[in-house]
């Protein structure tokens, strides 16, 4: 089996961090062509530094990290330090990374890499606001046919919003970018809160990560132990939802997930419900089906996979 070429677009974020560690531990299946960063959980300078710290941690200093857009297409930037801490990856020690930051802009990297590829060749895995992906599609619409699939984290239907009553963070931060991406005409798999809220970092699962007893698993454990506290209080759950790693887990073991082909459109006009993802789950309209809406996961299987991969470090 040849590894699937992917570009990860992220805003680390502890859950982004775990997604990066899961992907980088899986070179037989995932060929990470580059990591692009966007403003989201914390401002761009922090998300870019954090992505480089994670490359250091994974021993992958040769990977290209490309900083992208520092604000959403239209709206002002909203960040989430209350969840992720001031650095975005609170829970581990922050030092100046060795992995360099490329001087190529993320949008140019996306456009150049996709332009040079065959049709249907590259999978995009966005796990933050969709600003960079939308900007690349606007700059060079012809790259769309080079995208094999987009597997993204964002949106909510049955679970309601985590940032407003209607909207999930990634879509809320840049709803206009999300609108561009959902209309791009390529296959899109969506990991919204309906599925990510089934993947909880329970105390028992955190103990299993800690017990791996290697430096990367220790860092993962310490980040998650910090990440945990906000959502445990918010939801009254045993652990926090581990949103972003669902994308990588889907690429590695799609059989863990159940999805339905649906129409999804983003609210970009009404302030009250801004960034809401209207998912036509019961097919009550004849609007075109543009996404695979993921709604169920085998969460024990997910953690078995994650823990096995973290054990490889
Ligand atoms: C999403 O928002 C961010 O805080 C997380 O990193 C994740 O991508 C969950 O709503
Ligand atoms: Ca994220």
PDB file of C-alpha atoms and ligand atoms in Angstrom:
ATOM      1  CA  UNK A   1       0.000   0.000   0.000  1.00  0.00           C
ATOM      2  CA  UNK A   2       1.389   3.440  -0.914  1.00  0.00           C
ATOM      3  CA  UNK A   3       1.020   6.178   1.656  1.00  0.00           C
ATOM      4  CA  UNK A   4      -1.718   8.736   0.990  1.00  0.00           C
ATOM      5  CA  UNK A   5      -0.222  12.206   0.291  1.00  0.00           C
ATOM      6  CA  UNK A   6      -1.787  14.745   2.665  1.00  0.00           C
ATOM      7  CA  UNK A   7      -1.403  18.387   3.640  1.00  0.00           C
ATOM      8  CA  UNK A   8      -2.422  19.201   7.211  1.00  0.00           C
ATOM      9  CA  UNK A   9      -3.820  22.700   7.747  1.00  0.00           C
ATOM     10  CA  UNK A  10      -3.952  23.408  11.476  1.00  0.00           C
ATOM     11  CA  UNK A  11      -4.130  25.866  14.382  1.00  0.00           C
ATOM     12  CA  UNK A  12      -2.479  23.960  17.269  1.00  0.00           C
ATOM     13  CA  UNK A  13      -4.286  23.594  19.809  1.00  0.00           C
ATOM     14  CA  UNK A  14      -3.754  20.495  21.965  1.00  0.00           C
ATOM     15  CA  UNK A  15      -6.187  18.430  19.884  1.00  0.00           C
ATOM     16  CA  UNK A  16      -4.440  19.570  16.696  1.00  0.00           C
ATOM     17  CA  UNK A  17      -1.203  18.506  18.399  1.00  0.00           C
ATOM     18  CA  UNK A  18      -2.489  14.976  18.975  1.00  0.00           C
ATOM     19  CA  UNK A  19      -3.681  14.849  15.357  1.00  0.00           C
ATOM     20  CA  UNK A  20      -0.190  15.810  14.159  1.00  0.00           C
ATOM     21  CA  UNK A  21       1.448  13.201  16.411  1.00  0.00           C
ATOM     22  CA  UNK A  22      -0.981  10.513  15.201  1.00  0.00           C
ATOM     23  CA  UNK A  23      -0.347  11.384  11.539  1.00  0.00           C
ATOM     24  CA  UNK A  24       3.423  11.592  11.906  1.00  0.00           C
ATOM     25  CA  UNK A  25       3.467   8.205  13.654  1.00  0.00           C
ATOM     26  CA  UNK A  26       1.803   6.628  10.604  1.00  0.00           C
ATOM     27  CA  UNK A  27       4.229   7.040   7.667  1.00  0.00           C
ATOM     28  CA  UNK A  28       3.166   3.763   6.013  1.00  0.00           C
ATOM     29  CA  UNK A  29      -0.329   5.163   5.481  1.00  0.00           C
ATOM     30  CA  UNK A  30       0.115   8.955   5.514  1.00  0.00           C
ATOM     31  CA  UNK A  31       2.724  10.904   3.571  1.00  0.00           C
ATOM     32  CA  UNK A  32       2.648  14.400   5.118  1.00  0.00           C
ATOM     33  CA  UNK A  33       3.736  16.754   2.312  1.00  0.00           C
ATOM     34  CA  UNK A  34       3.647  19.818   4.525  1.00  0.00           C
ATOM     35  CA  UNK A  35       1.945  21.478   7.473  1.00  0.00           C
ATOM     36  CA  UNK A  36       0.200  24.790   6.923  1.00  0.00           C
ATOM     37  CA  UNK A  37      -0.888  26.973   9.822  1.00  0.00           C
ATOM     38  CA  UNK A  38      -3.737  29.395  10.274  1.00  0.00           C
ATOM     39  CA  UNK A  39      -4.973  31.769  12.969  1.00  0.00           C
ATOM     40  CA  UNK A  40      -7.617  30.101  15.112  1.00  0.00           C
ATOM     41  CA  UNK A  41      -7.235  28.710  18.609  1.00  0.00           C
ATOM     42  CA  UNK A  42      -4.472  31.275  19.125  1.00  0.00           C
ATOM     43  CA  UNK A  43      -2.967  33.912  16.785  1.00  0.00           C
ATOM     44  CA  UNK A  44      -0.908  32.808  13.776  1.00  0.00           C
ATOM     45  CA  UNK A  45       2.529  33.399  15.345  1.00  0.00           C
ATOM     46  CA  UNK A  46       1.616  30.905  18.099  1.00  0.00           C
ATOM     47  CA  UNK A  47      -0.024  28.280  15.856  1.00  0.00           C
ATOM     48  CA  UNK A  48       3.044  28.385  13.574  1.00  0.00           C
ATOM     49  CA  UNK A  49       5.475  28.053  16.467  1.00  0.00           C
ATOM     50  CA  UNK A  50       3.392  25.240  17.961  1.00  0.00           C
ATOM     51  CA  UNK A  51       3.367  23.268  14.699  1.00  0.00           C
ATOM     52  CA  UNK A  52       7.176  23.506  14.632  1.00  0.00           C
ATOM     53  CA  UNK A  53       7.415  22.396  18.289  1.00  0.00           C
ATOM     54  CA  UNK A  54       5.314  19.351  17.388  1.00  0.00           C
ATOM     55  CA  UNK A  55       7.586  18.502  14.452  1.00  0.00           C
ATOM     56  CA  UNK A  56      10.525  18.675  16.885  1.00  0.00           C
ATOM     57  CA  UNK A  57       8.692  16.420  19.320  1.00  0.00           C
ATOM     58  CA  UNK A  58       7.913  13.879  16.596  1.00  0.00           C
ATOM     59  CA  UNK A  59      11.541  13.983  15.391  1.00  0.00           C
ATOM     60  CA  UNK A  60      10.465  15.369  12.007  1.00  0.00           C
ATOM     61  CA  UNK A  61      12.426  18.631  11.775  1.00  0.00           C
ATOM     62  CA  UNK A  62      12.751  18.180   8.010  1.00  0.00           C
ATOM     63  CA  UNK A  63       9.027  18.759   7.465  1.00  0.00           C
ATOM     64  CA  UNK A  64       7.956  22.024   5.842  1.00  0.00           C
ATOM     65  CA  UNK A  65       5.840  24.280   8.055  1.00  0.00           C
ATOM     66  CA  UNK A  66       4.162  27.156   6.211  1.00  0.00           C
ATOM     67  CA  UNK A  67       2.437  30.052   7.962  1.00  0.00           C
ATOM     68  CA  UNK A  68      -0.789  31.190   6.331  1.00  0.00           C
ATOM     69  CA  UNK A  69      -3.565  33.681   6.963  1.00  0.00           C
ATOM     70  CA  UNK A  70      -3.489  35.694  10.163  1.00  0.00           C
ATOM     71  CA  UNK A  71      -7.215  36.521  10.133  1.00  0.00           C
ATOM     72  CA  UNK A  72     -10.459  35.249   8.627  1.00  0.00           C
ATOM     73  CA  UNK A  73     -11.581  36.348   5.139  1.00  0.00           C
ATOM     74  CA  UNK A  74     -14.236  38.797   6.327  1.00  0.00           C
ATOM     75  CA  UNK A  75     -14.753  38.755  10.080  1.00  0.00           C
ATOM     76  CA  UNK A  76     -12.430  39.664  12.933  1.00  0.00           C
ATOM     77  CA  UNK A  77     -10.406  36.840  14.473  1.00  0.00           C
ATOM     78  CA  UNK A  78     -11.888  35.031  17.475  1.00  0.00           C
ATOM     79  CA  UNK A  79      -9.457  32.853  19.473  1.00  0.00           C
ATOM     80  CA  UNK A  80      -9.950  30.218  22.194  1.00  0.00           C
ATOM     81  CA  UNK A  81      -7.310  30.733  24.897  1.00  0.00           C
ATOM     82  CA  UNK A  82      -9.922  29.801  27.519  1.00  0.00           C
ATOM     83  CA  UNK A  83      -9.794  26.251  26.127  1.00  0.00           C
ATOM     84  CA  UNK A  84      -6.185  25.887  25.013  1.00  0.00           C
ATOM     85  CA  UNK A  85      -4.318  28.271  27.327  1.00  0.00           C
ATOM     86  CA  UNK A  86      -2.263  31.303  26.358  1.00  0.00           C
ATOM     87  CA  UNK A  87       0.210  29.363  24.183  1.00  0.00           C
ATOM     88  CA  UNK A  88      -2.364  27.083  22.525  1.00  0.00           C
ATOM     89  CA  UNK A  89      -0.558  23.974  23.733  1.00  0.00           C
ATOM     90  CA  UNK A  90      -0.408  24.670  27.464  1.00  0.00           C
ATOM     91  CA  UNK A  91       0.533  21.533  29.380  1.00  0.00           C
ATOM     92  CA  UNK A  92       4.031  21.170  27.903  1.00  0.00           C
ATOM     93  CA  UNK A  93       7.131  23.290  28.174  1.00  0.00           C
ATOM     94  CA  UNK A  94       7.436  25.779  25.315  1.00  0.00           C
ATOM     95  CA  UNK A  95      10.934  26.248  23.906  1.00  0.00           C
ATOM     96  CA  UNK A  96      12.116  27.871  20.692  1.00  0.00           C
ATOM     97  CA  UNK A  97      11.688  25.153  18.003  1.00  0.00           C
ATOM     98  CA  UNK A  98      14.445  23.761  15.785  1.00  0.00           C
ATOM     99  CA  UNK A  99      12.122  22.955  12.874  1.00  0.00           C
ATOM    100  CA  UNK A 100      12.349  26.036  10.646  1.00  0.00           C
ATOM    101  CA  UNK A 101       9.403  28.079   9.442  1.00  0.00           C
ATOM    102  CA  UNK A 102       9.380  28.251   5.646  1.00  0.00           C
ATOM    103  CA  UNK A 103       9.358  31.691   4.063  1.00  0.00           C
ATOM    104  CA  UNK A 104       6.721  30.449   1.596  1.00  0.00           C
ATOM    105  CA  UNK A 105       3.165  31.495   2.504  1.00  0.00           C
ATOM    106  CA  UNK A 106       0.794  28.598   3.236  1.00  0.00           C
ATOM    107  CA  UNK A 107      -1.577  29.650   0.452  1.00  0.00           C
ATOM    108  CA  UNK A 108       1.291  29.659  -2.061  1.00  0.00           C
ATOM    109  CA  UNK A 109       2.470  26.265  -0.800  1.00  0.00           C
ATOM    110  CA  UNK A 110      -1.037  24.866  -1.269  1.00  0.00           C
ATOM    111  CA  UNK A 111      -1.376  26.362  -4.746  1.00  0.00           C
ATOM    112  CA  UNK A 112       2.106  25.302  -5.885  1.00  0.00           C
ATOM    113  CA  UNK A 113       1.885  21.763  -4.474  1.00  0.00           C
ATOM    114  CA  UNK A 114      -1.578  21.106  -5.857  1.00  0.00           C
ATOM    115  CA  UNK A 115      -0.743  22.693  -9.230  1.00  0.00           C
ATOM    116  CA  UNK A 116       2.222  20.351  -9.635  1.00  0.00           C
ATOM    117  CA  UNK A 117       0.155  17.260  -8.738  1.00  0.00           C
ATOM    118  CA  UNK A 118      -1.903  14.881 -10.872  1.00  0.00           C
ATOM    119  CA  UNK A 119      -5.719  15.066 -10.767  1.00  0.00           C
ATOM    120  CA  UNK A 120      -7.281  13.614  -7.559  1.00  0.00           C
ATOM    121  CA  UNK A 121      -3.833  13.254  -6.034  1.00  0.00           C
ATOM    122  CA  UNK A 122      -3.712  15.061  -2.689  1.00  0.00           C
ATOM    123  CA  UNK A 123      -5.907  14.855   0.403  1.00  0.00           C
ATOM    124  CA  UNK A 124      -6.326  18.042   2.423  1.00  0.00           C
ATOM    125  CA  UNK A 125      -6.845  17.687   6.153  1.00  0.00           C
ATOM    126  CA  UNK A 126      -7.952  21.034   7.626  1.00  0.00           C
ATOM    127  CA  UNK A 127      -8.410  21.054  11.398  1.00  0.00           C
ATOM    128  CA  UNK A 128      -8.762  24.786  12.021  1.00  0.00           C
ATOM    129  CA  UNK A 129     -10.664  27.662  10.405  1.00  0.00           C
ATOM    130  CA  UNK A 130     -10.760  27.128   6.624  1.00  0.00           C
ATOM    131  CA  UNK A 131      -9.173  30.467   5.645  1.00  0.00           C
ATOM    132  CA  UNK A 132      -6.041  29.075   3.955  1.00  0.00           C
ATOM    133  CA  UNK A 133      -7.921  26.444   1.961  1.00  0.00           C
ATOM    134  CA  UNK A 134     -10.521  28.962   0.780  1.00  0.00           C
ATOM    135  CA  UNK A 135      -7.846  31.518  -0.125  1.00  0.00           C
ATOM    136  CA  UNK A 136      -5.983  28.887  -2.183  1.00  0.00           C
ATOM    137  CA  UNK A 137      -9.207  27.920  -3.999  1.00  0.00           C
ATOM    138  CA  UNK A 138      -9.937  31.595  -4.688  1.00  0.00           C
ATOM    139  CA  UNK A 139      -6.391  32.320  -5.859  1.00  0.00           C
ATOM    140  CA  UNK A 140      -6.201  29.301  -8.158  1.00  0.00           C
ATOM    141  CA  UNK A 141      -9.592  27.624  -8.726  1.00  0.00           C
ATOM    142  CA  UNK A 142      -7.960  25.120 -11.088  1.00  0.00           C
ATOM    143  CA  UNK A 143      -6.318  23.370  -8.121  1.00  0.00           C
ATOM    144  CA  UNK A 144      -9.699  21.943  -7.051  1.00  0.00           C
ATOM    145  CA  UNK A 145      -9.429  19.001  -9.457  1.00  0.00           C
ATOM    146  CA  UNK A 146      -6.080  18.053  -7.936  1.00  0.00           C
ATOM    147  CA  UNK A 147      -7.703  17.509  -4.541  1.00  0.00           C
ATOM    148  CA  UNK A 148      -8.566  13.880  -3.975  1.00  0.00           C
ATOM    149  CA  UNK A 149     -10.622  14.528  -0.856  1.00  0.00           C
ATOM    150  CA  UNK A 150     -10.932  16.999   1.999  1.00  0.00           C
ATOM    151  CA  UNK A 151     -11.235  15.425   5.452  1.00  0.00           C
ATOM    152  CA  UNK A 152     -11.953  18.253   7.870  1.00  0.00           C
ATOM    153  CA  UNK A 153     -12.949  18.918  11.459  1.00  0.00           C
ATOM    154  CA  UNK A 154     -15.762  21.425  11.793  1.00  0.00           C
ATOM    155  CA  UNK A 155     -19.480  21.945  12.158  1.00  0.00           C
ATOM    156  CA  UNK A 156     -22.258  20.564  14.325  1.00  0.00           C
ATOM    157  CA  UNK A 157     -25.806  19.362  13.837  1.00  0.00           C
ATOM    158  CA  UNK A 158     -27.380  17.357  16.693  1.00  0.00           C
ATOM    159  CA  UNK A 159     -24.836  18.526  19.264  1.00  0.00           C
ATOM    160  CA  UNK A 160     -25.449  22.240  18.762  1.00  0.00           C
ATOM    161  CA  UNK A 161     -22.558  24.668  18.879  1.00  0.00           C
ATOM    162  CA  UNK A 162     -19.564  24.850  21.184  1.00  0.00           C
ATOM    163  CA  UNK A 163     -18.823  28.540  20.471  1.00  0.00           C
ATOM    164  CA  UNK A 164     -22.325  29.926  19.986  1.00  0.00           C
ATOM    165  CA  UNK A 165     -25.566  27.974  20.533  1.00  0.00           C
ATOM    166  CA  UNK A 166     -25.547  27.234  16.793  1.00  0.00           C
ATOM    167  CA  UNK A 167     -21.941  27.132  15.684  1.00  0.00           C
ATOM    168  CA  UNK A 168     -18.805  25.057  16.125  1.00  0.00           C
ATOM    169  CA  UNK A 169     -15.509  26.972  16.580  1.00  0.00           C
ATOM    170  CA  UNK A 170     -13.704  26.297  13.255  1.00  0.00           C
ATOM    171  CA  UNK A 171     -16.717  27.200  11.134  1.00  0.00           C
ATOM    172  CA  UNK A 172     -17.734  30.116  13.358  1.00  0.00           C
ATOM    173  CA  UNK A 173     -14.293  31.725  13.127  1.00  0.00           C
ATOM    174  CA  UNK A 174     -14.345  31.824   9.323  1.00  0.00           C
ATOM    175  CA  UNK A 175     -17.809  30.997   7.993  1.00  0.00           C
ATOM    176  CA  UNK A 176     -17.126  32.673   4.642  1.00  0.00           C
ATOM    177  CA  UNK A 177     -14.081  30.472   4.068  1.00  0.00           C
ATOM    178  CA  UNK A 178     -16.105  27.409   5.053  1.00  0.00           C
ATOM    179  CA  UNK A 179     -18.768  28.414   2.529  1.00  0.00           C
ATOM    180  CA  UNK A 180     -16.137  28.541  -0.237  1.00  0.00           C
ATOM    181  CA  UNK A 181     -14.748  25.131   0.739  1.00  0.00           C
ATOM    182  CA  UNK A 182     -18.118  23.385   1.029  1.00  0.00           C
ATOM    183  CA  UNK A 183     -18.980  24.632  -2.475  1.00  0.00           C
ATOM    184  CA  UNK A 184     -15.695  23.528  -4.080  1.00  0.00           C
ATOM    185  CA  UNK A 185     -17.152  20.436  -5.691  1.00  0.00           C
ATOM    186  CA  UNK A 186     -14.618  17.946  -4.326  1.00  0.00           C
ATOM    187  CA  UNK A 187     -15.427  15.023  -1.985  1.00  0.00           C
ATOM    188  CA  UNK A 188     -15.553  16.275   1.611  1.00  0.00           C
ATOM    189  CA  UNK A 189     -15.685  14.197   4.801  1.00  0.00           C
ATOM    190  CA  UNK A 190     -16.832  16.232   7.807  1.00  0.00           C
ATOM    191  CA  UNK A 191     -15.999  15.438  11.417  1.00  0.00           C
ATOM    192  CA  UNK A 192     -18.363  17.680  13.337  1.00  0.00           C
ATOM    193  CA  UNK A 193     -19.145  17.800  17.024  1.00  0.00           C
ATOM    194  CA  UNK A 194     -21.815  15.097  16.547  1.00  0.00           C
ATOM    195  CA  UNK A 195     -18.982  12.604  16.200  1.00  0.00           C
ATOM    196  CA  UNK A 196     -16.080  14.271  18.036  1.00  0.00           C
ATOM    197  CA  UNK A 197     -18.153  14.544  21.226  1.00  0.00           C
ATOM    198  CA  UNK A 198     -18.185  10.727  21.287  1.00  0.00           C
ATOM    199  CA  UNK A 199     -14.376  10.634  21.565  1.00  0.00           C
ATOM    200  CA  UNK A 200     -13.643  11.543  25.179  1.00  0.00           C
ATOM    201  CA  UNK A 201     -10.271  11.676  26.907  1.00  0.00           C
ATOM    202  CA  UNK A 202     -11.501   9.782  29.974  1.00  0.00           C
ATOM    203  CA  UNK A 203      -9.228   9.349  32.992  1.00  0.00           C
ATOM    204  CA  UNK A 204      -8.809   5.657  32.102  1.00  0.00           C
ATOM    205  CA  UNK A 205      -7.679   6.524  28.549  1.00  0.00           C
ATOM    206  CA  UNK A 206      -5.286   9.235  29.780  1.00  0.00           C
ATOM    207  CA  UNK A 207      -3.739   6.656  32.122  1.00  0.00           C
ATOM    208  CA  UNK A 208      -3.147   4.321  29.166  1.00  0.00           C
ATOM    209  CA  UNK A 209      -1.364   7.137  27.302  1.00  0.00           C
ATOM    210  CA  UNK A 210       0.766   7.939  30.357  1.00  0.00           C
ATOM    211  CA  UNK A 211       1.648   4.261  30.770  1.00  0.00           C
ATOM    212  CA  UNK A 212       3.293   4.217  27.318  1.00  0.00           C
ATOM    213  CA  UNK A 213       6.137   5.932  29.093  1.00  0.00           C
ATOM    214  CA  UNK A 214       7.888   7.577  26.146  1.00  0.00           C
ATOM    215  CA  UNK A 215       8.599  11.333  25.819  1.00  0.00           C
ATOM    216  CA  UNK A 216       6.019  11.920  23.069  1.00  0.00           C
ATOM    217  CA  UNK A 217       3.260  10.055  24.902  1.00  0.00           C
ATOM    218  CA  UNK A 218       4.185  11.965  28.067  1.00  0.00           C
ATOM    219  CA  UNK A 219       3.818  15.262  26.201  1.00  0.00           C
ATOM    220  CA  UNK A 220       0.501  14.087  24.713  1.00  0.00           C
ATOM    221  CA  UNK A 221      -0.702  13.122  28.176  1.00  0.00           C
ATOM    222  CA  UNK A 222       0.338  16.442  29.703  1.00  0.00           C
ATOM    223  CA  UNK A 223      -1.319  18.493  26.964  1.00  0.00           C
ATOM    224  CA  UNK A 224      -4.532  16.487  27.269  1.00  0.00           C
ATOM    225  CA  UNK A 225      -4.518  16.730  31.046  1.00  0.00           C
ATOM    226  CA  UNK A 226      -4.532  20.522  30.618  1.00  0.00           C
ATOM    227  CA  UNK A 227      -7.058  20.520  27.731  1.00  0.00           C
ATOM    228  CA  UNK A 228      -9.424  18.387  29.735  1.00  0.00           C
ATOM    229  CA  UNK A 229     -10.224  20.844  32.518  1.00  0.00           C
ATOM    230  CA  UNK A 230     -12.272  23.326  30.464  1.00  0.00           C
ATOM    231  CA  UNK A 231     -14.555  20.806  28.779  1.00  0.00           C
ATOM    232  CA  UNK A 232     -15.020  18.640  31.874  1.00  0.00           C
ATOM    233  CA  UNK A 233     -16.447  21.720  33.560  1.00  0.00           C
ATOM    234  CA  UNK A 234     -18.446  22.760  30.494  1.00  0.00           C
ATOM    235  CA  UNK A 235     -20.008  19.388  29.668  1.00  0.00           C
ATOM    236  CA  UNK A 236     -19.788  17.581  32.999  1.00  0.00           C
ATOM    237  CA  UNK A 237     -18.183  14.666  31.127  1.00  0.00           C
ATOM    238  CA  UNK A 238     -15.345  12.307  32.028  1.00  0.00           C
ATOM    239  CA  UNK A 239     -12.772  13.921  29.723  1.00  0.00           C
ATOM    240  CA  UNK A 240     -12.783  16.317  26.788  1.00  0.00           C
ATOM    241  CA  UNK A 241     -13.780  15.625  23.161  1.00  0.00           C
ATOM    242  CA  UNK A 242     -10.679  14.895  21.102  1.00  0.00           C
ATOM    243  CA  UNK A 243     -11.887  16.656  17.949  1.00  0.00           C
ATOM    244  CA  UNK A 244      -9.081  16.986  15.418  1.00  0.00           C
ATOM    245  CA  UNK A 245      -7.494  13.500  15.592  1.00  0.00           C
ATOM    246  CA  UNK A 246     -10.775  12.070  14.233  1.00  0.00           C
ATOM    247  CA  UNK A 247      -9.625  13.226  10.769  1.00  0.00           C
ATOM    248  CA  UNK A 248      -6.370  11.248  10.860  1.00  0.00           C
ATOM    249  CA  UNK A 249      -8.089   8.250  12.451  1.00  0.00           C
ATOM    250  CA  UNK A 250     -10.590   8.278   9.572  1.00  0.00           C
ATOM    251  CA  UNK A 251      -7.762   8.201   7.027  1.00  0.00           C
ATOM    252  CA  UNK A 252      -6.084   5.354   8.914  1.00  0.00           C
ATOM    253  CA  UNK A 253      -9.137   3.270   9.822  1.00  0.00           C
ATOM    254  CA  UNK A 254     -12.309   4.513   8.082  1.00  0.00           C
ATOM    255  CA  UNK A 255     -14.190   1.452   9.338  1.00  0.00           C
ATOM    256  CA  UNK A 256     -14.239   3.046  12.817  1.00  0.00           C
ATOM    257  CA  UNK A 257     -16.702   5.690  11.541  1.00  0.00           C
ATOM    258  CA  UNK A 258     -20.250   5.847  10.145  1.00  0.00           C
ATOM    259  CA  UNK A 259     -21.195   8.619   7.722  1.00  0.00           C
ATOM    260  CA  UNK A 260     -24.160   9.711   5.613  1.00  0.00           C
ATOM    261  CA  UNK A 261     -23.997  11.595   2.304  1.00  0.00           C
ATOM    262  CA  UNK A 262     -25.802  14.922   2.835  1.00  0.00           C
ATOM    263  CA  UNK A 263     -26.104  18.523   1.764  1.00  0.00           C
ATOM    264  CA  UNK A 264     -24.325  20.918   4.116  1.00  0.00           C
ATOM    265  CA  UNK A 265     -24.554  24.686   3.849  1.00  0.00           C
ATOM    266  CA  UNK A 266     -23.063  27.331   6.126  1.00  0.00           C
ATOM    267  CA  UNK A 267     -24.940  30.308   7.569  1.00  0.00           C
ATOM    268  CA  UNK A 268     -23.048  33.428   6.510  1.00  0.00           C
ATOM    269  CA  UNK A 269     -25.782  36.075   6.800  1.00  0.00           C
ATOM    270  CA  UNK A 270     -27.627  35.905  10.122  1.00  0.00           C
ATOM    271  CA  UNK A 271     -25.516  37.057  13.084  1.00  0.00           C
ATOM    272  CA  UNK A 272     -27.490  34.991  15.621  1.00  0.00           C
ATOM    273  CA  UNK A 273     -26.695  31.704  13.887  1.00  0.00           C
ATOM    274  CA  UNK A 274     -23.497  32.753  12.079  1.00  0.00           C
ATOM    275  CA  UNK A 275     -21.355  29.730  11.167  1.00  0.00           C
ATOM    276  CA  UNK A 276     -24.136  27.206  11.739  1.00  0.00           C
ATOM    277  CA  UNK A 277     -23.800  24.130   9.528  1.00  0.00           C
ATOM    278  CA  UNK A 278     -27.252  23.274   8.161  1.00  0.00           C
ATOM    279  CA  UNK A 279     -26.935  19.534   7.496  1.00  0.00           C
ATOM    280  CA  UNK A 280     -29.804  18.024   5.532  1.00  0.00           C
ATOM    281  CA  UNK A 281     -29.467  14.726   7.390  1.00  0.00           C
ATOM    282  CA  UNK A 282     -33.013  13.513   6.560  1.00  0.00           C
ATOM    283  CA  UNK A 283     -32.841  14.680   2.917  1.00  0.00           C
ATOM    284  CA  UNK A 284     -35.741  17.094   3.266  1.00  0.00           C
ATOM    285  CA  UNK A 285     -34.437  19.273   0.415  1.00  0.00           C
ATOM    286  CA  UNK A 286     -33.163  18.484  -3.053  1.00  0.00           C
ATOM    287  CA  UNK A 287     -30.017  20.525  -2.495  1.00  0.00           C
ATOM    288  CA  UNK A 288     -26.921  18.772  -3.883  1.00  0.00           C
ATOM    289  CA  UNK A 289     -25.211  16.295  -1.572  1.00  0.00           C
ATOM    290  CA  UNK A 290     -21.781  17.790  -1.012  1.00  0.00           C
ATOM    291  CA  UNK A 291     -20.426  16.037   2.097  1.00  0.00           C
ATOM    292  CA  UNK A 292     -20.058  12.789   3.966  1.00  0.00           C
ATOM    293  CA  UNK A 293     -21.424  13.811   7.361  1.00  0.00           C
ATOM    294  CA  UNK A 294     -19.808  11.577   9.985  1.00  0.00           C
ATOM    295  CA  UNK A 295     -22.135  10.855  12.887  1.00  0.00           C
ATOM    296  CA  UNK A 296     -20.836   7.792  14.718  1.00  0.00           C
ATOM    297  CA  UNK A 297     -17.485   6.402  15.839  1.00  0.00           C
ATOM    298  CA  UNK A 298     -16.186   3.350  17.660  1.00  0.00           C
ATOM    299  CA  UNK A 299     -14.454   5.402  20.361  1.00  0.00           C
ATOM    300  CA  UNK A 300     -12.688   2.429  21.984  1.00  0.00           C
ATOM    301  CA  UNK A 301     -11.310   1.483  18.573  1.00  0.00           C
ATOM    302  CA  UNK A 302     -10.218   5.088  18.076  1.00  0.00           C
ATOM    303  CA  UNK A 303      -8.248   5.119  21.346  1.00  0.00           C
ATOM    304  CA  UNK A 304      -6.732   1.683  20.646  1.00  0.00           C
ATOM    305  CA  UNK A 305      -5.424   3.124  17.372  1.00  0.00           C
ATOM    306  CA  UNK A 306      -4.174   6.367  18.930  1.00  0.00           C
ATOM    307  CA  UNK A 307      -2.455   4.604  21.827  1.00  0.00           C
ATOM    308  CA  UNK A 308      -0.838   2.023  19.556  1.00  0.00           C
ATOM    309  CA  UNK A 309       0.554   4.827  17.347  1.00  0.00           C
ATOM    310  CA  UNK A 310       1.780   6.958  20.264  1.00  0.00           C
ATOM    311  CA  UNK A 311       3.512   3.804  21.495  1.00  0.00           C
ATOM    312  CA  UNK A 312       5.635   3.813  18.318  1.00  0.00           C
ATOM    313  CA  UNK A 313       7.566   6.913  19.422  1.00  0.00           C
TER     314      UNK A 313
HETATM  315  C1  LIG B   1     -12.247  22.736  17.046  1.00  0.00           C
HETATM  316  O1  LIG B   1     -11.975  24.031  17.579  1.00  0.00           O
HETATM  317  C2  LIG B   1     -10.679  24.069  18.133  1.00  0.00           C
HETATM  318  O2  LIG B   1     -10.709  24.659  19.395  1.00  0.00           O
HETATM  319  C3  LIG B   1     -10.156  22.662  18.142  1.00  0.00           C
HETATM  320  O3  LIG B   1      -8.772  22.638  17.881  1.00  0.00           O
HETATM  321  C4  LIG B   1     -10.944  21.975  17.057  1.00  0.00           C
HETATM  322  O4  LIG B   1     -10.312  22.104  15.797  1.00  0.00           O
HETATM  323  C5  LIG B   1     -13.358  22.101  17.853  1.00  0.00           C
HETATM  324  O5  LIG B   1     -14.515  22.879  17.792  1.00  0.00           O
HETATM  325 CA1  LIG B   2      -7.993  22.797  15.577  1.00  0.00          CA
END
